Amino acid sequence: MIQKDNLSPFIAEFNGVSLRYHKGPEILKDITFSLSPGSFHFMTGESGAGKTSLLSLLYLHLEPTKGRVHLLGQAVDMMSRATKAQIRRQIGVVFQDYRLLNHLNAFDNVALPLRLAGEKEADIKKHVSELLAWVGLEKQLKSYPEELSGGEQQRIAIARAVIHKPTLLLADEPTGNVDDIMAKRLLHLFLELNKLGTTVVVATHNSGLVQSFHFPQLHLSEGRLKIIPPSGTYSEMASKLFKREEK
Amino acid sequence: MAQKSDFLFDHKASHFFLPWICGLMVFIATLIVAGGVSVHNSLDLWQKGIAESLTIQIPTYNADGSPRNDAVYHDIETTLMITRTTPGVQGAVVLDDEQMQQLMAPWLGPDAVVSQLPLPKLIDVSVDSKNPPSLEQLKQDLTAQVPSAILDSHRIWLAELINFSNALLHLIGFILLLLFATTIITVVYTTKTALTIQEYVLSLVHMLGAKDWFIMHKYAWHHFKSALGGSLIGFILALPIILGITLFLRAVSGQIFQSSLSLSQWILLLFIPLATAFLAFLTTFHTVWKFLRKFL
């Protein structure tokens, strides 16, 4: 039977979470925050501040040393392995190092989440081709990762993360290897998903990007989390974004 | 584009050794089992011969080469009388020329004219296998009344041969056990190597939400097919060698060594590649299960 405190109305909820690797120092210290459904957050902080570790907790790659994490309403420490797999299917992750499979071409890399979910091949073909065209890789469908540039690999990684319209999208430096126009285009994709209800967390060093979009920040410093509220309204941000796109 | 069923596998990188190892193991195992079955068959044949009959020789020539003529028939009559009244003996008959020819065929060939050879007369004594006669007593009776009669001692050397063959069978069984243990260890390590090479893939598909059962099944089935392919090749390569050895032994030893296998024994041999592939399936299933435990 599910206990009441095992459930949460949030997409993600951290309560007094700490993390350390083996017997090393604490990477994350007493983190408490929650992500409401449909919210958009930037995750900021210096290198080594713990952004990737916090994301790893969010996509169930790590377990906290202390505290409790709820994901998609359920306590992680109470989940069975099968439930964790099910939860992971509702999370899209853009890894900093892309993590593409070199033995699969661009199409098959992007199709991976759909194949794992048992989608029909005809639907997979349609959706993957459309999305790859959207990120400007319609001519690279059959190219293998080793044949593609860093920016192209990054776009494939993003396409793979969003192809199954995840409930929670986590992106670790998703615009690190693309030019400003493509960065904005990719952020626009995240915004579109966000409008459809996907909760988005984007870890980035790009302060310009953070300033352009008036979303709250999960700011990490020496393993501690500070939530910085947005400095403008959504409409201000949207007008800024679309003005820039028009230019 | 990759098929839905094989997107987990980097065919260039892993699973390369499994078919080869399984092929080699099955090749050796098939030869050993075929050898063991042949020894077993021969053992059965010899044991049957020992259990049901014994032979008494009555020389037809004296030591100096002169024929014994009527003395032979006298000795035969006396021997038949002694044997037929010995407890445990079911019957005794003198072998005629045709039977002698059949008997000698493995050594002298089918066309030998035995009547022209200085062969002794043979008395085939049928024995109650459940209640056999005392060979010592029979020998004493014959020595007393028919000094020329020779109670064949083949039971003694055949018994030694049977003991040796039994020991050989046990040795073959032991080698087979070792071979299967080696196969299990090899499959485990090949699977672990494949999984280590593929850890990156496994970790990613795990993070994308692949269930343990799905990954275990995919890997186990993939290894089953690889192992079956290699095992069948190993099995097929062993067949001409078994056939060659069978023909060679038939030519060299005639019917003494029962080297040919029955249909059911060939079917038994066919179980070797199937069992090896199944072993690879189970081992991979278990190894992948253990491997996945290290992921959250």
XYZ file of C-alpha atoms in Angstrom:
543
model
C 0.000 0.000 0.000
C 1.296 3.481 -0.893
C 1.833 5.715 2.152
C 0.616 9.305 1.899
C 4.154 10.703 2.397
C 5.358 8.620 -0.524
C 3.279 10.762 -2.901
C 3.899 14.317 -4.082
C 1.913 16.729 -6.276
C 5.165 17.971 -7.831
C 7.044 16.678 -10.861
C 10.132 16.644 -8.664
C 10.481 17.347 -4.987
C 13.734 17.326 -3.021
C 13.685 17.402 0.774
C 16.981 17.875 2.601
C 18.884 16.009 -0.107
C 22.633 15.556 0.186
C 24.943 13.612 -2.074
C 28.483 12.392 -1.774
C 30.442 9.974 -3.941
C 31.754 7.082 -1.849
C 33.583 8.608 1.119
C 34.341 11.909 -0.587
C 33.064 15.346 0.401
C 29.410 16.275 -0.004
C 28.761 17.446 -3.558
C 25.214 18.541 -2.771
C 24.245 19.827 0.666
C 20.754 19.871 2.133
C 18.939 20.638 -1.119
C 15.236 21.387 -0.827
C 13.126 22.504 -3.766
C 10.242 21.403 -5.948
C 9.364 21.585 -9.639
C 5.711 22.224 -10.400
C 4.142 20.616 -13.463
C 4.775 22.740 -16.561
C 7.474 24.889 -14.947
C 10.702 26.002 -16.646
C 13.899 26.450 -14.658
C 17.468 27.230 -15.503
C 20.122 25.553 -13.422
C 23.157 27.742 -13.005
C 26.415 27.691 -11.104
C 30.149 27.483 -11.551
C 31.792 24.359 -12.930
C 31.923 21.758 -10.160
C 29.040 23.363 -8.274
C 27.049 20.120 -8.594
C 24.742 20.818 -11.552
C 25.385 17.479 -13.278
C 25.043 15.624 -9.955
C 21.693 17.295 -9.274
C 20.529 16.397 -12.778
C 21.707 12.799 -12.189
C 19.430 12.640 -9.152
C 16.596 13.973 -11.285
C 16.995 11.305 -13.984
C 17.451 8.488 -11.460
C 21.072 7.835 -12.218
C 22.080 8.452 -8.609
C 20.407 8.091 -5.230
C 20.814 10.718 -2.493
C 23.032 9.948 0.465
C 20.610 11.847 2.709
C 17.111 13.224 2.318
C 14.256 12.193 0.085
C 13.520 12.661 -3.604
C 10.055 12.407 -5.144
C 9.811 12.102 -8.925
C 6.575 12.320 -10.874
C 4.770 12.080 -7.576
C 6.510 9.009 -6.161
C 9.265 8.585 -3.591
C 12.369 7.305 -5.372
C 13.507 5.148 -2.441
C 10.175 3.301 -2.488
C 10.155 2.609 -6.238
C 10.651 -0.862 -7.675
C 13.112 -1.285 -10.547
C 10.224 -1.651 -12.993
C 8.646 1.600 -11.745
C 11.970 3.389 -12.064
C 12.187 2.214 -15.686
C 8.677 3.511 -16.275
C 9.536 6.884 -14.689
C 12.713 7.134 -16.790
C 10.612 6.746 -19.923
C 8.816 9.941 -18.985
C 12.060 11.861 -18.601
C 14.062 13.273 -21.501
C 17.740 13.929 -20.886
C 20.200 15.919 -22.989
C 23.588 14.847 -21.720
C 26.522 17.228 -21.721
C 28.577 14.614 -23.590
C 25.568 13.715 -25.828
C 25.911 9.943 -25.205
C 25.005 8.920 -28.723
C 25.449 5.319 -29.767
C 28.172 5.138 -32.389
C 26.838 1.944 -33.958
C 23.504 3.618 -34.717
C 22.914 6.316 -37.305
C 21.231 9.635 -36.515
C 17.758 8.273 -37.225
C 18.187 5.196 -35.012
C 19.732 7.220 -32.192
C 16.737 9.525 -32.101
C 14.334 6.576 -32.482
C 15.791 4.798 -29.441
C 13.289 6.029 -26.788
C 10.361 5.247 -29.089
C 11.673 1.750 -29.812
C 12.174 1.105 -26.119
C 8.583 2.221 -25.579
C 7.440 -0.249 -28.258
C 6.114 2.330 -30.755
C 5.137 1.198 -34.249
C 7.901 1.506 -36.851
C 5.673 3.562 -39.162
C 5.027 6.138 -36.410
C 8.708 6.139 -35.467
C 9.712 6.859 -39.056
C 7.270 9.749 -39.341
C 8.068 11.435 -36.023
C 11.842 10.976 -36.147
C 12.102 12.267 -39.716
C 10.000 15.333 -38.843
C 12.014 16.153 -35.737
C 15.373 15.678 -37.449
C 14.183 18.007 -40.210
C 13.160 20.515 -37.540
C 16.666 20.526 -36.016
C 18.133 20.877 -39.512
C 19.472 17.347 -39.901
C 17.124 15.972 -42.555
C 20.105 15.199 -44.794
C 22.023 13.414 -42.049
C 19.442 10.733 -41.241
C 21.815 7.932 -42.139
C 25.004 9.530 -40.868
C 26.746 7.981 -37.901
C 27.750 10.161 -34.933
C 31.450 9.939 -35.829
C 30.656 11.502 -39.200
C 28.893 14.491 -37.636
C 30.177 17.729 -36.089
C 29.836 18.455 -32.369
C 26.900 20.766 -33.004
C 25.113 18.192 -35.137
C 25.651 15.515 -32.485
C 24.236 17.875 -29.888
C 21.100 18.415 -31.973
C 20.656 14.650 -32.303
C 21.009 14.325 -28.523
C 18.338 16.978 -28.069
C 16.052 15.346 -30.637
C 16.431 12.018 -28.803
C 15.551 13.695 -25.496
C 12.345 15.275 -26.791
C 11.109 12.745 -29.373
C 8.810 11.007 -26.886
C 7.373 14.293 -25.508
C 8.652 13.728 -21.968
C 6.905 14.930 -18.825
C 10.252 16.174 -17.499
C 13.032 17.421 -19.757
C 16.531 17.808 -18.322
C 19.216 19.400 -20.442
C 22.848 19.680 -19.396
C 24.487 22.505 -21.373
C 22.292 21.853 -24.428
C 23.540 24.866 -26.355
C 27.219 24.553 -25.592
C 28.261 23.569 -29.091
C 25.856 25.440 -31.348
C 25.769 28.998 -32.637
C 23.440 31.620 -31.175
C 20.777 31.172 -33.840
C 20.638 27.419 -33.319
C 20.791 27.899 -29.531
C 17.696 30.104 -29.701
C 15.988 27.670 -32.064
C 16.625 24.810 -29.632
C 15.422 26.877 -26.681
C 12.325 27.621 -28.741
C 11.800 23.861 -29.059
C 12.062 23.534 -25.267
C 9.576 26.389 -24.861
C 7.148 24.714 -27.236
C 7.368 21.503 -25.230
C 6.993 23.512 -22.044
C 3.815 25.102 -23.414
C 2.502 21.589 -24.031
C 3.057 20.787 -20.351
C 6.607 19.456 -20.178
C 8.535 20.555 -17.114
C 11.954 21.781 -18.238
C 15.260 22.192 -16.426
C 18.174 23.569 -18.449
C 21.618 23.568 -16.864
C 23.753 26.219 -18.505
C 26.767 28.479 -18.155
C 25.331 30.827 -20.759
C 24.326 33.870 -18.686
C 23.087 35.650 -21.815
C 20.608 32.881 -22.408
C 19.470 33.006 -18.792
C 19.029 36.799 -18.972
C 17.038 36.519 -22.193
C 14.457 34.183 -20.696
C 12.704 35.193 -17.531
C 12.584 31.866 -15.796
C 13.530 31.061 -12.209
C 17.044 29.821 -11.618
C 18.179 26.915 -9.498
C 21.542 28.362 -8.630
C 24.139 26.034 -7.156
C 27.127 27.291 -5.268
C 29.472 24.977 -3.370
C 26.793 22.308 -3.323
C 24.082 24.529 -1.873
C 21.000 25.548 -3.773
C 19.526 29.019 -4.016
C 16.373 29.690 -5.993
C 16.532 32.977 -7.890
C 13.099 34.204 -9.022
C 12.608 35.469 -12.600
C 13.463 39.103 -13.237
C 10.698 39.787 -15.755
C 7.413 38.497 -17.045
C 6.852 35.741 -19.536
C 5.372 38.174 -22.054
C 8.445 40.411 -21.805
C 10.618 37.403 -22.425
C 8.508 36.193 -25.316
C 8.518 39.571 -27.000
C 12.316 39.764 -26.545
C 12.743 36.347 -28.023
C 10.508 36.897 -31.024
C 11.999 40.366 -31.707
C 15.431 38.738 -31.836
C 14.169 36.034 -34.137
C 12.662 38.642 -36.472
C 16.044 40.427 -36.658
C 18.608 1.319 -40.389
C 18.930 -0.959 -37.402
C 16.185 -3.466 -36.868
C 14.040 -3.061 -33.798
C 15.433 -6.308 -32.457
C 19.141 -5.579 -32.709
C 19.556 -1.920 -31.852
C 21.202 -2.904 -28.563
C 24.146 -4.577 -30.199
C 27.258 -3.159 -31.678
C 28.060 -6.079 -33.941
C 31.500 -4.754 -34.711
C 32.591 -4.686 -31.109
C 31.220 -7.584 -29.139
C 29.823 -11.098 -29.097
C 32.581 -12.038 -31.507
C 34.164 -14.805 -29.460
C 31.073 -16.638 -28.290
C 30.296 -18.585 -31.499
C 33.942 -19.547 -31.889
C 34.302 -20.731 -28.311
C 31.008 -22.627 -28.422
C 31.939 -24.137 -31.789
C 35.254 -25.385 -30.432
C 33.666 -26.757 -27.247
C 30.934 -28.554 -29.160
C 33.459 -29.941 -31.658
C 35.514 -31.482 -28.837
C 32.452 -32.559 -26.825
C 30.870 -34.260 -29.853
C 34.042 -36.252 -30.546
C 34.358 -37.237 -26.889
C 30.701 -38.232 -26.550
C 30.808 -40.199 -29.815
C 33.932 -41.984 -28.530
C 32.250 -42.637 -25.191
C 29.118 -43.998 -26.862
C 31.242 -46.329 -29.048
C 33.098 -47.629 -26.003
C 29.767 -48.089 -24.244
C 28.352 -49.993 -27.240
C 31.385 -52.251 -27.417
C 31.234 -52.800 -23.690
C 27.600 -53.864 -23.995
C 28.478 -56.267 -26.785
C 31.350 -57.814 -24.864
C 29.421 -58.059 -21.622
C 26.578 -59.777 -23.430
C 29.066 -62.236 -24.925
C 30.625 -62.907 -21.549
C 27.386 -63.261 -19.697
C 25.725 -65.673 -22.086
C 28.400 -67.996 -23.429
C 31.846 -69.457 -23.144
C 33.945 -71.505 -25.523
C 35.847 -74.774 -25.232
C 38.520 -75.615 -27.794
C 39.300 -79.192 -28.821
C 42.573 -79.246 -30.810
C 42.393 -81.134 -34.117
C 46.161 -81.539 -34.361
C 48.759 -82.753 -31.940
C 51.605 -80.542 -30.818
C 53.908 -82.262 -33.342
C 51.496 -81.400 -36.186
C 49.964 -84.852 -36.661
C 46.139 -85.032 -36.929
C 44.247 -86.363 -33.932
C 41.466 -87.921 -36.074
C 39.041 -90.026 -33.939
C 40.407 -88.727 -30.664
C 38.881 -85.384 -31.552
C 35.376 -86.840 -31.740
C 35.880 -88.736 -28.501
C 37.001 -85.574 -26.754
C 34.058 -83.646 -28.190
C 31.561 -86.271 -26.959
C 33.076 -86.292 -23.471
C 33.247 -82.497 -23.308
C 29.620 -82.150 -24.381
C 28.588 -84.645 -21.731
C 30.551 -82.829 -18.993
C 29.326 -79.380 -19.906
C 25.679 -80.346 -20.364
C 25.612 -81.858 -16.861
C 27.320 -78.876 -15.231
C 24.912 -76.695 -13.220
C 24.450 -73.246 -14.796
C 25.022 -74.489 -18.327
C 21.976 -74.189 -20.587
C 23.406 -76.013 -23.595
C 26.521 -76.859 -25.568
C 26.931 -77.235 -29.318
C 29.830 -77.796 -31.655
C 30.247 -74.981 -34.156
C 30.018 -76.082 -37.795
C 32.199 -74.676 -40.614
C 29.731 -71.925 -41.492
C 29.557 -70.710 -37.907
C 33.343 -70.897 -37.667
C 33.620 -68.812 -40.808
C 31.330 -66.153 -39.319
C 33.275 -66.212 -36.098
C 36.617 -65.810 -37.800
C 35.445 -63.227 -40.311
C 36.542 -60.200 -38.198
C 40.114 -61.561 -38.151
C 40.450 -63.533 -41.368
C 37.914 -61.744 -43.574
C 34.617 -63.025 -44.964
C 36.154 -65.213 -47.681
C 38.520 -67.348 -45.587
C 38.123 -71.125 -46.086
C 38.213 -72.257 -42.487
C 37.897 -75.931 -43.263
C 41.389 -75.866 -44.773
C 42.928 -74.233 -41.767
C 44.307 -76.135 -38.738
C 41.703 -74.649 -36.472
C 40.494 -76.387 -33.319
C 36.883 -77.525 -32.976
C 34.937 -75.060 -30.913
C 32.161 -75.926 -28.494
C 29.870 -73.003 -27.757
C 28.521 -73.304 -24.246
C 25.372 -71.280 -23.422
C 25.388 -70.076 -19.867
C 22.600 -69.055 -17.517
C 23.691 -65.448 -16.977
C 21.783 -65.246 -13.679
C 23.241 -68.441 -12.297
C 26.555 -68.999 -14.104
C 28.566 -72.213 -13.721
C 31.715 -72.385 -11.626
C 34.477 -72.008 -14.194
C 37.027 -73.445 -11.796
C 34.986 -76.641 -11.304
C 34.356 -76.988 -15.042
C 38.051 -76.556 -15.750
C 38.952 -79.246 -13.195
C 36.404 -81.708 -14.663
C 37.646 -81.116 -18.191
C 41.321 -81.433 -17.220
C 40.537 -84.756 -15.500
C 38.565 -86.312 -18.341
C 39.584 -84.419 -21.512
C 43.141 -83.214 -20.980
C 43.322 -81.763 -24.520
C 40.277 -79.497 -23.979
C 41.019 -75.813 -23.465
C 38.455 -73.739 -21.624
C 38.782 -70.359 -23.285
C 40.164 -67.806 -20.891
C 38.785 -64.902 -22.980
C 36.434 -64.168 -20.097
C 39.452 -63.206 -18.048
C 41.089 -60.834 -20.528
C 37.717 -59.579 -21.677
C 36.814 -58.835 -18.070
C 40.021 -56.807 -17.843
C 39.115 -55.037 -21.065
C 35.660 -54.318 -19.697
C 37.169 -52.922 -16.515
C 39.466 -50.765 -18.601
C 36.562 -49.602 -20.794
C 34.488 -48.821 -17.728
C 37.330 -46.731 -16.367
C 37.598 -45.074 -19.801
C 33.876 -44.264 -19.705
C 34.242 -42.679 -16.291
C 37.194 -40.677 -17.580
C 35.149 -39.550 -20.599
C 32.325 -38.528 -18.261
C 34.782 -36.552 -16.155
C 36.280 -34.851 -19.223
C 32.756 -33.999 -20.395
C 31.978 -32.457 -17.023
C 35.172 -30.427 -17.239
C 34.262 -29.409 -20.774
C 30.802 -28.238 -19.731
C 32.229 -26.410 -16.734
C 34.725 -24.745 -19.083
C 31.881 -23.865 -21.452
C 29.898 -22.275 -18.624
C 32.926 -20.291 -17.438
C 33.738 -19.277 -21.012
C 30.171 -18.162 -21.705
C 30.132 -16.202 -18.435
C 33.392 -14.444 -19.253
C 32.495 -13.897 -22.909
C 29.177 -12.432 -21.798
C 30.886 -10.269 -19.197
C 33.396 -9.073 -21.801
C 30.563 -8.311 -24.201
C 28.690 -6.486 -21.460
C 31.775 -4.524 -20.434
C 32.292 -3.475 -24.050
C 28.592 -2.640 -24.223
C 28.345 -1.031 -20.782
C 27.983 2.359 -22.410
C 25.036 1.120 -24.491
C 23.481 -0.713 -21.545
C 23.828 2.280 -19.253
C 22.202 4.529 -21.857
C 19.244 2.276 -22.674
C 18.793 1.732 -18.947
C 18.632 5.508 -18.441
C 16.201 5.806 -21.339
C 13.863 3.465 -19.481
C 14.590 -0.023 -20.820
C 13.363 -2.612 -18.331
C 15.815 -5.183 -16.949
C 13.745 -8.029 -18.372
C 13.859 -6.479 -21.845
C 17.666 -6.103 -21.794
C 18.210 -9.568 -20.266
C 15.956 -11.190 -22.839
C 17.553 -9.353 -25.763
C 21.078 -10.301 -24.709
C 20.238 -13.880 -23.796
C 18.417 -14.446 -27.093
C 21.238 -12.809 -29.048
C 23.813 -15.040 -27.320
C 21.601 -18.082 -27.821
C 21.576 -17.466 -31.582
C 25.336 -16.782 -31.693
C 26.098 -19.860 -29.585
C 23.738 -22.063 -31.605
C 25.318 -20.946 -34.872
C 28.842 -21.644 -33.601
C 27.794 -24.902 -31.925
C 26.129 -26.244 -35.063
C 29.253 -25.463 -37.082
C 31.377 -27.253 -34.459
C 28.967 -30.201 -34.561
C 28.957 -30.396 -38.357
C 32.764 -30.239 -38.445
C 32.933 -33.135 -35.969
C 30.694 -35.391 -38.103
C 33.170 -36.295 -40.883
C 35.799 -37.015 -38.237
C 33.439 -39.379 -36.394
C 32.534 -41.014 -39.698
C 36.215 -41.334 -40.632
C 37.117 -42.885 -37.262
C 34.138 -45.268 -37.533
C 35.236 -46.453 -40.976
C 38.845 -46.741 -39.857
C 37.967 -48.786 -36.758
C 35.632 -50.980 -38.785
C 38.447 -51.681 -41.235
C 41.037 -52.260 -38.524
C 39.086 -54.071 -35.805
C 36.204 -55.619 -37.707
C 33.281 -56.291 -35.379
C 35.318 -56.371 -32.177
C 34.870 -52.654 -31.620
C 31.294 -51.377 -31.957
C 32.175 -47.989 -33.429
C 28.975 -47.211 -35.337
C 26.218 -45.305 -33.533
C 22.492 -45.989 -33.528
C 19.911 -43.374 -34.612
C 19.003 -42.574 -31.004
C 22.693 -42.073 -30.251
C 23.027 -39.636 -33.181
C 20.013 -37.751 -31.788
C 21.771 -37.700 -28.412
C 24.807 -36.132 -30.117
C 22.567 -33.485 -31.672
C 21.588 -32.419 -28.160
C 25.164 -31.226 -27.547
C 24.928 -28.045 -29.695
C 21.366 -27.422 -28.504
C 22.360 -27.859 -24.862
C 25.369 -25.576 -25.355
C 23.200 -22.843 -26.891
C 20.663 -23.219 -24.073
C 23.493 -23.028 -21.571
C 24.658 -19.795 -23.215
C 21.085 -18.446 -22.984
C 20.753 -19.205 -19.264
C 24.260 -18.036 -18.418
C 23.800 -14.779 -20.326
C 20.418 -14.199 -18.716
C 21.897 -14.590 -15.262
C 25.073 -12.615 -16.032
C 23.118 -9.681 -17.497
C 20.788 -9.748 -14.500
C 23.770 -9.488 -12.154
C 25.377 -6.829 -14.337
C 22.261 -4.648 -14.343
C 22.145 -4.661 -10.531
C 24.973 -2.141 -10.545
C 22.673 0.378 -12.182
C 20.098 2.110 -9.981
